[in-house]
Amino acid sequence: QVQLAESGGGLVQPGGSLRLSCVVSGTIFSIYAMGWYRQAPGKQREFIARVSDDGSATYGDSVKGRFTISRDNAKKTVFLQMDSLKPEDTAVYYCNHGGYGLGYWGQGTRVTVSS
């Protein structure tokens, strides 16, 4: 059974940084792409970033230049480094196995950007 567990969310001031982590179990991690999505209140789930099995990354337009996705295959973990955070980044952030919005999801971790 594939399980994903996100962590690292919290309250941060505008301009601050957070690092999210997603630990994956129950599957061979290294051969799959992994992705991050977010959902703000009253809005649809939004693509944030994807990292392929070879480490190449793709980003949504709203976070390009501010967020960085990476992976550690030995630890079966995908990370999302979020810098220069804005109030509009406030959302629940979800980890996705496969990276294309299908398949398995974590339970989400809440990020609030507010002064």
CSV table of N, CA, C and O in Angstrom, one decimal:
chain,number,residue,atom,x,y,z
A,1,GLN,N,0.8,-1.2,0.0
A,1,GLN,CA,0.0,0.0,0.0
A,1,GLN,C,0.9,1.2,0.0
A,1,GLN,O,1.7,1.4,0.9
A,2,VAL,N,0.7,2.1,-1.0
A,2,VAL,CA,1.5,3.3,-1.1
A,2,VAL,C,0.9,4.4,-0.1
A,2,VAL,O,-0.3,4.6,0.0
A,3,GLN,N,1.8,4.9,0.7
A,3,GLN,CA,1.5,6.0,1.6
A,3,GLN,C,2.4,7.2,1.5
A,3,GLN,O,3.6,7.0,1.2
A,4,LEU,N,1.9,8.4,1.6
A,4,LEU,CA,2.6,9.6,1.5
A,4,LEU,C,2.4,10.4,2.7
A,4,LEU,O,1.2,10.6,3.1
A,5,ALA,N,3.4,11.0,3.3
A,5,ALA,CA,3.2,11.7,4.5
A,5,ALA,C,3.9,13.1,4.4
A,5,ALA,O,5.2,13.1,4.4
A,6,GLU,N,3.2,14.2,4.3
A,6,GLU,CA,3.8,15.5,4.2
A,6,GLU,C,4.0,16.1,5.6
A,6,GLU,O,3.3,15.7,6.6
A,7,SER,N,5.0,17.0,5.7
A,7,SER,CA,5.3,17.7,6.9
A,7,SER,C,6.0,19.0,6.5
A,7,SER,O,6.4,19.2,5.4
A,8,GLY,N,6.1,19.9,7.5
A,8,GLY,CA,6.8,21.1,7.3
A,8,GLY,C,6.0,22.4,7.2
A,8,GLY,O,6.6,23.5,7.1
A,9,GLY,N,4.7,22.2,7.1
A,9,GLY,CA,3.9,23.4,7.0
A,9,GLY,C,3.8,24.2,8.3
A,9,GLY,O,4.3,23.8,9.3
A,10,GLY,N,3.2,25.4,8.2
A,10,GLY,CA,3.1,26.2,9.4
A,10,GLY,C,2.8,27.7,9.0
A,10,GLY,O,2.4,28.0,7.9
A,11,LEU,N,2.9,28.5,10.0
A,11,LEU,CA,2.7,30.0,9.8
A,11,LEU,C,4.0,30.7,9.5
A,11,LEU,O,5.0,30.5,10.3
A,12,VAL,N,4.0,31.5,8.5
A,12,VAL,CA,5.3,32.2,8.2
A,12,VAL,C,4.9,33.6,7.7
A,12,VAL,O,3.8,33.8,7.1
A,13,GLN,N,5.7,34.6,7.9
A,13,GLN,CA,5.5,36.0,7.5
A,13,GLN,C,5.8,36.1,6.0
A,13,GLN,O,6.6,35.4,5.4
A,14,PRO,N,5.2,37.1,5.3
A,14,PRO,CA,5.5,37.3,3.9
A,14,PRO,C,7.0,37.6,3.8
A,14,PRO,O,7.6,38.3,4.6
A,15,GLY,N,7.5,37.0,2.7
A,15,GLY,CA,9.0,37.1,2.5
A,15,GLY,C,9.8,36.0,3.1
A,15,GLY,O,11.0,35.8,2.8
A,16,GLY,N,9.1,35.2,3.9
A,16,GLY,CA,9.8,34.1,4.6
A,16,GLY,C,9.9,32.8,3.8
A,16,GLY,O,9.6,32.8,2.6
A,17,SER,N,10.5,31.8,4.4
A,17,SER,CA,10.7,30.5,3.8
A,17,SER,C,10.2,29.4,4.6
A,17,SER,O,10.1,29.5,5.8
A,18,LEU,N,9.8,28.3,3.9
A,18,LEU,CA,9.5,27.0,4.5
A,18,LEU,C,10.0,25.9,3.7
A,18,LEU,O,10.1,26.1,2.4
A,19,ARG,N,10.2,24.8,4.3
A,19,ARG,CA,10.6,23.6,3.5
A,19,ARG,C,9.7,22.5,3.8
A,19,ARG,O,9.6,22.0,5.0
A,20,LEU,N,9.0,22.0,2.8
A,20,LEU,CA,8.1,20.9,3.0
A,20,LEU,C,8.8,19.6,2.6
A,20,LEU,O,9.6,19.6,1.8
A,21,SER,N,8.4,18.5,3.3
A,21,SER,CA,8.9,17.2,3.0
A,21,SER,C,7.7,16.2,2.8
A,21,SER,O,6.6,16.4,3.4
A,22,CYS,N,8.0,15.2,2.0
A,22,CYS,CA,7.0,14.2,1.8
A,22,CYS,C,7.7,12.8,1.7
A,22,CYS,O,8.5,12.6,0.8
A,23,VAL,N,7.4,12.0,2.7
A,23,VAL,CA,8.0,10.7,2.8
A,23,VAL,C,7.1,9.7,2.2
A,23,VAL,O,5.9,9.6,2.5
A,24,VAL,N,7.6,8.8,1.3
A,24,VAL,CA,6.8,7.8,0.6
A,24,VAL,C,7.2,6.4,1.1
A,24,VAL,O,8.3,6.1,1.3
A,25,SER,N,6.2,5.6,1.2
A,25,SER,CA,6.4,4.2,1.6
A,25,SER,C,5.5,3.3,0.8
A,25,SER,O,4.5,3.8,0.2
A,26,GLY,N,5.9,2.0,0.6
A,26,GLY,CA,5.0,1.1,0.0
A,26,GLY,C,5.2,1.0,-1.5
A,26,GLY,O,4.4,0.4,-2.2
A,27,THR,N,6.3,1.6,-2.1
A,27,THR,CA,6.5,1.6,-3.5
A,27,THR,C,8.0,1.8,-3.8
A,27,THR,O,8.8,2.2,-2.9
A,28,ILE,N,8.4,1.5,-5.0
A,28,ILE,CA,9.8,1.8,-5.4
A,28,ILE,C,9.8,3.3,-5.8
A,28,ILE,O,9.4,3.7,-6.8
A,29,PHE,N,10.4,4.0,-4.9
A,29,PHE,CA,10.3,5.5,-5.1
A,29,PHE,C,11.1,6.0,-6.3
A,29,PHE,O,10.6,6.9,-7.0
A,30,SER,N,12.3,5.5,-6.5
A,30,SER,CA,13.2,6.2,-7.5
A,30,SER,C,12.7,6.2,-8.9
A,30,SER,O,13.2,7.0,-9.7
A,31,ILE,N,11.8,5.3,-9.3
A,31,ILE,CA,11.4,5.2,-10.7
A,31,ILE,C,10.2,6.1,-11.1
A,31,ILE,O,9.8,6.1,-12.2
A,32,TYR,N,9.7,6.8,-10.1
A,32,TYR,CA,8.5,7.6,-10.3
A,32,TYR,C,8.7,9.1,-10.2
A,32,TYR,O,9.5,9.5,-9.3
A,33,ALA,N,8.0,9.8,-11.0
A,33,ALA,CA,8.0,11.3,-10.8
A,33,ALA,C,7.2,11.6,-9.5
A,33,ALA,O,6.3,10.8,-9.1
A,34,MET,N,7.5,12.7,-8.9
A,34,MET,CA,6.7,13.1,-7.7
A,34,MET,C,6.3,14.6,-7.9
A,34,MET,O,7.1,15.4,-8.5
A,35,GLY,N,5.2,15.0,-7.4
A,35,GLY,CA,4.8,16.3,-7.5
A,35,GLY,C,4.2,16.9,-6.3
A,35,GLY,O,3.9,16.2,-5.3
A,36,TRP,N,4.1,18.3,-6.3
A,36,TRP,CA,3.5,19.0,-5.2
A,36,TRP,C,2.3,19.8,-5.9
A,36,TRP,O,2.5,20.4,-7.0
A,37,TYR,N,1.2,19.8,-5.2
A,37,TYR,CA,0.0,20.6,-5.6
A,37,TYR,C,-0.4,21.4,-4.3
A,37,TYR,O,-0.1,21.0,-3.2
A,38,ARG,N,-1.3,22.3,-4.5
A,38,ARG,CA,-1.9,23.1,-3.4
A,38,ARG,C,-3.3,23.4,-3.7
A,38,ARG,O,-3.7,23.5,-4.8
A,39,GLN,N,-4.0,23.6,-2.6
A,39,GLN,CA,-5.4,24.0,-2.7
A,39,GLN,C,-5.7,25.0,-1.7
A,39,GLN,O,-5.6,24.8,-0.5
A,40,ALA,N,-6.1,26.2,-2.2
A,40,ALA,CA,-6.5,27.3,-1.3
A,40,ALA,C,-8.0,27.2,-1.1
A,40,ALA,O,-8.8,26.7,-1.9
A,41,PRO,N,-8.5,27.8,0.0
A,41,PRO,CA,-10.0,27.8,0.3
A,41,PRO,C,-10.8,28.3,-0.9
A,41,PRO,O,-10.5,29.4,-1.4
A,42,GLY,N,-11.8,27.6,-1.3
A,42,GLY,CA,-12.6,28.0,-2.4
A,42,GLY,C,-12.0,27.9,-3.8
A,42,GLY,O,-12.7,28.4,-4.7
A,43,LYS,N,-10.8,27.3,-3.9
A,43,LYS,CA,-10.2,27.3,-5.2
A,43,LYS,C,-9.9,25.8,-5.6
A,43,LYS,O,-9.9,24.9,-4.7
A,44,GLN,N,-9.7,25.6,-6.9
A,44,GLN,CA,-9.3,24.3,-7.3
A,44,GLN,C,-7.9,23.9,-7.0
A,44,GLN,O,-7.0,24.8,-6.8
A,45,ARG,N,-7.6,22.7,-6.9
A,45,ARG,CA,-6.2,22.2,-6.7
A,45,ARG,C,-5.3,22.7,-7.8
A,45,ARG,O,-5.7,22.6,-9.0
A,46,GLU,N,-4.1,23.2,-7.5
A,46,GLU,CA,-3.2,23.9,-8.4
A,46,GLU,C,-1.9,23.1,-8.5
A,46,GLU,O,-1.3,22.8,-7.4
A,47,PHE,N,-1.4,22.9,-9.7
A,47,PHE,CA,-0.1,22.3,-9.8
A,47,PHE,C,1.0,23.3,-9.4
A,47,PHE,O,1.0,24.4,-9.8
A,48,ILE,N,2.0,22.8,-8.6
A,48,ILE,CA,3.1,23.6,-8.1
A,48,ILE,C,4.4,23.2,-8.7
A,48,ILE,O,5.1,24.0,-9.3
A,49,ALA,N,4.7,21.9,-8.6
A,49,ALA,CA,6.0,21.5,-9.1
A,49,ALA,C,6.1,20.0,-9.3
A,49,ALA,O,5.3,19.3,-8.6
A,50,ARG,N,6.9,19.5,-10.2
A,50,ARG,CA,7.1,18.1,-10.4
A,50,ARG,C,8.6,17.8,-10.6
A,50,ARG,O,9.3,18.6,-11.2
A,51,VAL,N,9.1,16.7,-10.0
A,51,VAL,CA,10.4,16.3,-10.2
A,51,VAL,C,10.4,14.9,-10.8
A,51,VAL,O,9.7,14.0,-10.3
A,52,SER,N,11.1,14.7,-12.0
A,52,SER,CA,11.1,13.4,-12.7
A,52,SER,C,12.0,12.5,-12.0
A,52,SER,O,12.8,12.8,-11.1
A,53,ASP,N,12.0,11.2,-12.4
A,53,ASP,CA,12.9,10.2,-11.9
A,53,ASP,C,14.4,10.6,-12.1
A,53,ASP,O,15.2,10.2,-11.3
A,54,ASP,N,14.7,11.4,-13.1
A,54,ASP,CA,16.0,11.7,-13.4
A,54,ASP,C,16.4,13.1,-12.7
A,54,ASP,O,17.5,13.6,-12.9
A,55,GLY,N,15.5,13.6,-11.9
A,55,GLY,CA,15.8,14.8,-11.2
A,55,GLY,C,15.4,16.1,-11.9
A,55,GLY,O,15.5,17.2,-11.3
A,56,SER,N,15.0,16.1,-13.1
A,56,SER,CA,14.6,17.3,-13.8
A,56,SER,C,13.3,17.8,-13.2
A,56,SER,O,12.4,17.0,-12.8
A,57,ALA,N,13.1,19.1,-13.2
A,57,ALA,CA,12.0,19.8,-12.5
A,57,ALA,C,11.2,20.6,-13.4
A,57,ALA,O,11.7,21.2,-14.4
A,58,THR,N,9.9,20.7,-13.1
A,58,THR,CA,9.0,21.5,-13.8
A,58,THR,C,8.2,22.3,-12.8
A,58,THR,O,7.8,21.7,-11.7
A,59,TYR,N,7.9,23.6,-13.0
A,59,TYR,CA,7.2,24.4,-12.1
A,59,TYR,C,5.9,25.1,-12.7
A,59,TYR,O,5.9,25.4,-13.8
A,60,GLY,N,5.0,25.3,-11.8
A,60,GLY,CA,3.8,26.2,-12.2
A,60,GLY,C,4.3,27.6,-12.3
A,60,GLY,O,5.2,28.1,-11.6
A,61,ASP,N,3.6,28.4,-13.1
A,61,ASP,CA,4.0,29.8,-13.3
A,61,ASP,C,3.9,30.6,-12.0
A,61,ASP,O,4.7,31.5,-11.9
A,62,SER,N,3.0,30.3,-11.1
A,62,SER,CA,2.9,31.1,-9.9
A,62,SER,C,4.0,31.0,-9.0
A,62,SER,O,4.2,31.8,-8.1
A,63,VAL,N,4.9,30.0,-9.1
A,63,VAL,CA,5.9,29.8,-8.1
A,63,VAL,C,7.3,29.7,-8.8
A,63,VAL,O,8.3,29.6,-8.1
A,64,LYS,N,7.4,29.9,-10.1
A,64,LYS,CA,8.7,29.9,-10.8
A,64,LYS,C,9.7,30.9,-10.2
A,64,LYS,O,9.3,32.1,-10.0
A,65,GLY,N,10.9,30.5,-9.9
A,65,GLY,CA,11.9,31.4,-9.3
A,65,GLY,C,11.8,31.6,-7.8
A,65,GLY,O,12.7,32.2,-7.2
A,66,ARG,N,10.8,31.0,-7.2
A,66,ARG,CA,10.6,31.1,-5.7
A,66,ARG,C,10.7,29.8,-5.0
A,66,ARG,O,11.2,29.7,-3.9
A,67,PHE,N,10.2,28.8,-5.7
A,67,PHE,CA,10.1,27.4,-5.1
A,67,PHE,C,11.1,26.5,-5.8
A,67,PHE,O,11.3,26.6,-7.0
A,68,THR,N,11.6,25.5,-5.1
A,68,THR,CA,12.5,24.5,-5.6
A,68,THR,C,12.1,23.1,-5.1
A,68,THR,O,12.0,22.9,-3.9
A,69,ILE,N,11.9,22.2,-6.1
A,69,ILE,CA,11.6,20.9,-5.7
A,69,ILE,C,12.8,20.0,-5.9
A,69,ILE,O,13.6,20.2,-6.8
A,70,SER,N,13.0,19.0,-5.0
A,70,SER,CA,14.1,18.1,-5.1
A,70,SER,C,13.7,16.8,-4.5
A,70,SER,O,12.6,16.7,-3.8
A,71,ARG,N,14.6,15.8,-4.6
A,71,ARG,CA,14.2,14.5,-4.1
A,71,ARG,C,15.5,13.8,-3.6
A,71,ARG,O,16.6,14.1,-4.0
A,72,ASP,N,15.3,12.9,-2.6
A,72,ASP,CA,16.3,12.1,-2.0
A,72,ASP,C,15.9,10.7,-2.2
A,72,ASP,O,15.0,10.2,-1.4
A,73,ASN,N,16.3,9.9,-3.2
A,73,ASN,CA,15.8,8.6,-3.4
A,73,ASN,C,16.2,7.6,-2.3
A,73,ASN,O,15.4,6.7,-2.0
A,74,ALA,N,17.3,7.8,-1.6
A,74,ALA,CA,17.7,7.0,-0.5
A,74,ALA,C,16.8,7.1,0.6
A,74,ALA,O,16.5,6.1,1.3
A,75,LYS,N,16.2,8.3,0.8
A,75,LYS,CA,15.3,8.5,2.0
A,75,LYS,C,13.8,8.4,1.5
A,75,LYS,O,12.9,8.6,2.3
A,76,LYS,N,13.6,8.2,0.2
A,76,LYS,CA,12.2,8.1,-0.3
A,76,LYS,C,11.5,9.4,0.0
A,76,LYS,O,10.3,9.3,0.5
A,77,THR,N,12.1,10.5,-0.2
A,77,THR,CA,11.5,11.8,0.2
A,77,THR,C,11.6,12.8,-0.9
A,77,THR,O,12.7,12.9,-1.6
A,78,VAL,N,10.6,13.6,-1.1
A,78,VAL,CA,10.6,14.7,-2.0
A,78,VAL,C,10.4,16.0,-1.1
A,78,VAL,O,9.6,16.0,-0.2
A,79,PHE,N,11.1,17.0,-1.5
A,79,PHE,CA,11.1,18.3,-0.8
A,79,PHE,C,10.6,19.4,-1.6
A,79,PHE,O,10.6,19.4,-2.9
A,80,LEU,N,10.0,20.4,-1.0
A,80,LEU,CA,9.7,21.6,-1.7
A,80,LEU,C,10.2,22.8,-0.8
A,80,LEU,O,9.7,23.1,0.3
A,81,GLN,N,11.2,23.4,-1.3
A,81,GLN,CA,11.8,24.6,-0.7
A,81,GLN,C,11.0,25.8,-1.2
A,81,GLN,O,11.0,26.1,-2.4
A,82,MET,N,10.4,26.6,-0.3
A,82,MET,CA,9.6,27.7,-0.6
A,82,MET,C,10.2,29.0,-0.1
A,82,MET,O,10.3,29.1,1.1
A,83,ASP,N,10.6,29.9,-0.9
A,83,ASP,CA,11.2,31.1,-0.6
A,83,ASP,C,10.3,32.3,-1.0
A,83,ASP,O,9.5,32.1,-1.9
A,84,SER,N,10.6,33.5,-0.5
A,84,SER,CA,9.9,34.7,-0.9
A,84,SER,C,8.4,34.4,-0.9
A,84,SER,O,7.6,34.8,-1.8
A,85,LEU,N,7.9,33.9,0.2
A,85,LEU,CA,6.5,33.5,0.3
A,85,LEU,C,5.6,34.7,0.3
A,85,LEU,O,6.0,35.8,0.9
A,86,LYS,N,4.4,34.6,-0.3
A,86,LYS,CA,3.4,35.6,-0.4
A,86,LYS,C,2.1,35.2,0.3
A,86,LYS,O,1.9,34.0,0.4
A,87,PRO,N,1.3,36.1,0.7
A,87,PRO,CA,0.0,35.7,1.3
A,87,PRO,C,-0.8,34.8,0.3
A,87,PRO,O,-1.5,33.9,0.8
A,88,GLU,N,-0.7,35.0,-0.9
A,88,GLU,CA,-1.4,34.1,-1.9
A,88,GLU,C,-0.9,32.7,-2.0
A,88,GLU,O,-1.5,31.9,-2.7
A,89,ASP,N,0.2,32.4,-1.3
A,89,ASP,CA,0.7,31.1,-1.3
A,89,ASP,C,0.0,30.3,-0.2
A,89,ASP,O,0.3,29.0,0.0
A,90,THR,N,-0.8,30.9,0.6
A,90,THR,CA,-1.5,30.2,1.7
A,90,THR,C,-2.5,29.2,1.1
A,90,THR,O,-3.3,29.4,0.2
A,91,ALA,N,-2.3,27.9,1.6
A,91,ALA,CA,-3.0,26.8,1.0
A,91,ALA,C,-2.7,25.5,1.8
A,91,ALA,O,-1.7,25.6,2.6
A,92,VAL,N,-3.4,24.5,1.5
A,92,VAL,CA,-2.9,23.1,1.9
A,92,VAL,C,-2.1,22.6,0.8
A,92,VAL,O,-2.6,22.5,-0.4
A,93,TYR,N,-0.9,22.1,1.1
A,93,TYR,CA,0.0,21.6,0.1
A,93,TYR,C,0.0,20.0,0.2
A,93,TYR,O,0.1,19.4,1.2
A,94,TYR,N,-0.2,19.4,-1.0
A,94,TYR,CA,-0.3,18.0,-1.1
A,94,TYR,C,0.9,17.4,-2.0
A,94,TYR,O,1.2,18.0,-3.0
A,95,CYS,N,1.3,16.3,-1.6
A,95,CYS,CA,2.3,15.5,-2.3
A,95,CYS,C,1.6,14.5,-3.2
A,95,CYS,O,0.6,13.9,-2.7
A,96,ASN,N,2.1,14.3,-4.4
A,96,ASN,CA,1.4,13.4,-5.3
A,96,ASN,C,2.4,12.4,-5.9
A,96,ASN,O,3.4,12.8,-6.5
A,97,HIS,N,2.1,11.2,-5.8
A,97,HIS,CA,2.9,10.1,-6.4
A,97,HIS,C,2.6,10.0,-7.8
A,97,HIS,O,1.5,9.8,-8.2
A,98,GLY,N,3.7,10.1,-8.7
A,98,GLY,CA,3.5,10.1,-10.1
A,98,GLY,C,3.6,11.5,-10.7
A,98,GLY,O,4.0,11.6,-11.9
A,99,GLY,N,3.2,12.5,-9.9
A,99,GLY,CA,3.5,13.9,-10.3
A,99,GLY,C,2.5,14.5,-11.3
A,99,GLY,O,2.7,15.7,-11.5
A,100,TYR,N,1.5,13.8,-11.8
A,100,TYR,CA,0.6,14.4,-12.8
A,100,TYR,C,-0.8,14.5,-12.3
A,100,TYR,O,-1.7,14.6,-13.1
A,101,GLY,N,-0.9,14.5,-11.0
A,101,GLY,CA,-2.3,14.7,-10.4
A,101,GLY,C,-3.2,13.5,-10.4
A,101,GLY,O,-4.3,13.6,-10.1
A,102,LEU,N,-2.6,12.4,-10.7
A,102,LEU,CA,-3.3,11.1,-10.6
A,102,LEU,C,-2.7,10.3,-9.4
A,102,LEU,O,-1.8,10.7,-8.8
A,103,GLY,N,-3.2,9.1,-9.3
A,103,GLY,CA,-2.5,8.2,-8.3
A,103,GLY,C,-2.7,8.6,-6.9
A,103,GLY,O,-3.8,9.0,-6.5
A,104,TYR,N,-1.7,8.4,-6.1
A,104,TYR,CA,-1.7,8.5,-4.6
A,104,TYR,C,-1.4,10.0,-4.2
A,104,TYR,O,-0.6,10.6,-4.8
A,105,TRP,N,-2.1,10.3,-3.1
A,105,TRP,CA,-1.9,11.6,-2.5
A,105,TRP,C,-1.6,11.5,-1.0
A,105,TRP,O,-2.1,10.5,-0.3
A,106,GLY,N,-0.9,12.5,-0.4
A,106,GLY,CA,-0.8,12.6,1.0
A,106,GLY,C,-2.0,13.3,1.6
A,106,GLY,O,-2.9,13.7,0.9
A,107,GLN,N,-1.9,13.5,2.9
A,107,GLN,CA,-3.1,14.1,3.6
A,107,GLN,C,-3.0,15.6,3.6
A,107,GLN,O,-4.0,16.3,3.9
A,108,GLY,N,-1.9,16.1,3.2
A,108,GLY,CA,-1.7,17.6,3.1
A,108,GLY,C,-1.1,18.2,4.3
A,108,GLY,O,-1.2,17.7,5.4
A,109,THR,N,-0.4,19.3,4.1
A,109,THR,CA,0.2,20.1,5.2
A,109,THR,C,-0.2,21.6,4.9
A,109,THR,O,0.0,22.1,3.8
A,110,ARG,N,-0.6,22.2,5.9
A,110,ARG,CA,-1.2,23.6,5.8
A,110,ARG,C,-0.1,24.6,5.9
A,110,ARG,O,0.7,24.6,6.8
A,111,VAL,N,0.0,25.6,4.9
A,111,VAL,CA,0.9,26.7,4.9
A,111,VAL,C,0.1,28.0,5.0
A,111,VAL,O,-0.8,28.2,4.1
A,112,THR,N,0.4,28.8,5.9
A,112,THR,CA,-0.3,30.1,6.1
A,112,THR,C,0.8,31.2,6.0
A,112,THR,O,1.7,31.2,6.8
A,113,VAL,N,0.6,32.1,5.1
A,113,VAL,CA,1.5,33.2,5.0
A,113,VAL,C,0.8,34.5,5.4
A,113,VAL,O,-0.1,35.0,4.7
A,114,SER,N,1.2,35.0,6.5
A,114,SER,CA,0.5,36.2,7.1
A,114,SER,C,1.4,36.9,8.1
A,114,SER,O,2.2,36.3,8.7
A,115,SER,N,1.2,38.2,8.1
A,115,SER,CA,1.9,39.0,9.1
A,115,SER,C,1.1,39.2,10.4
A,115,SER,O,1.5,39.8,11.3
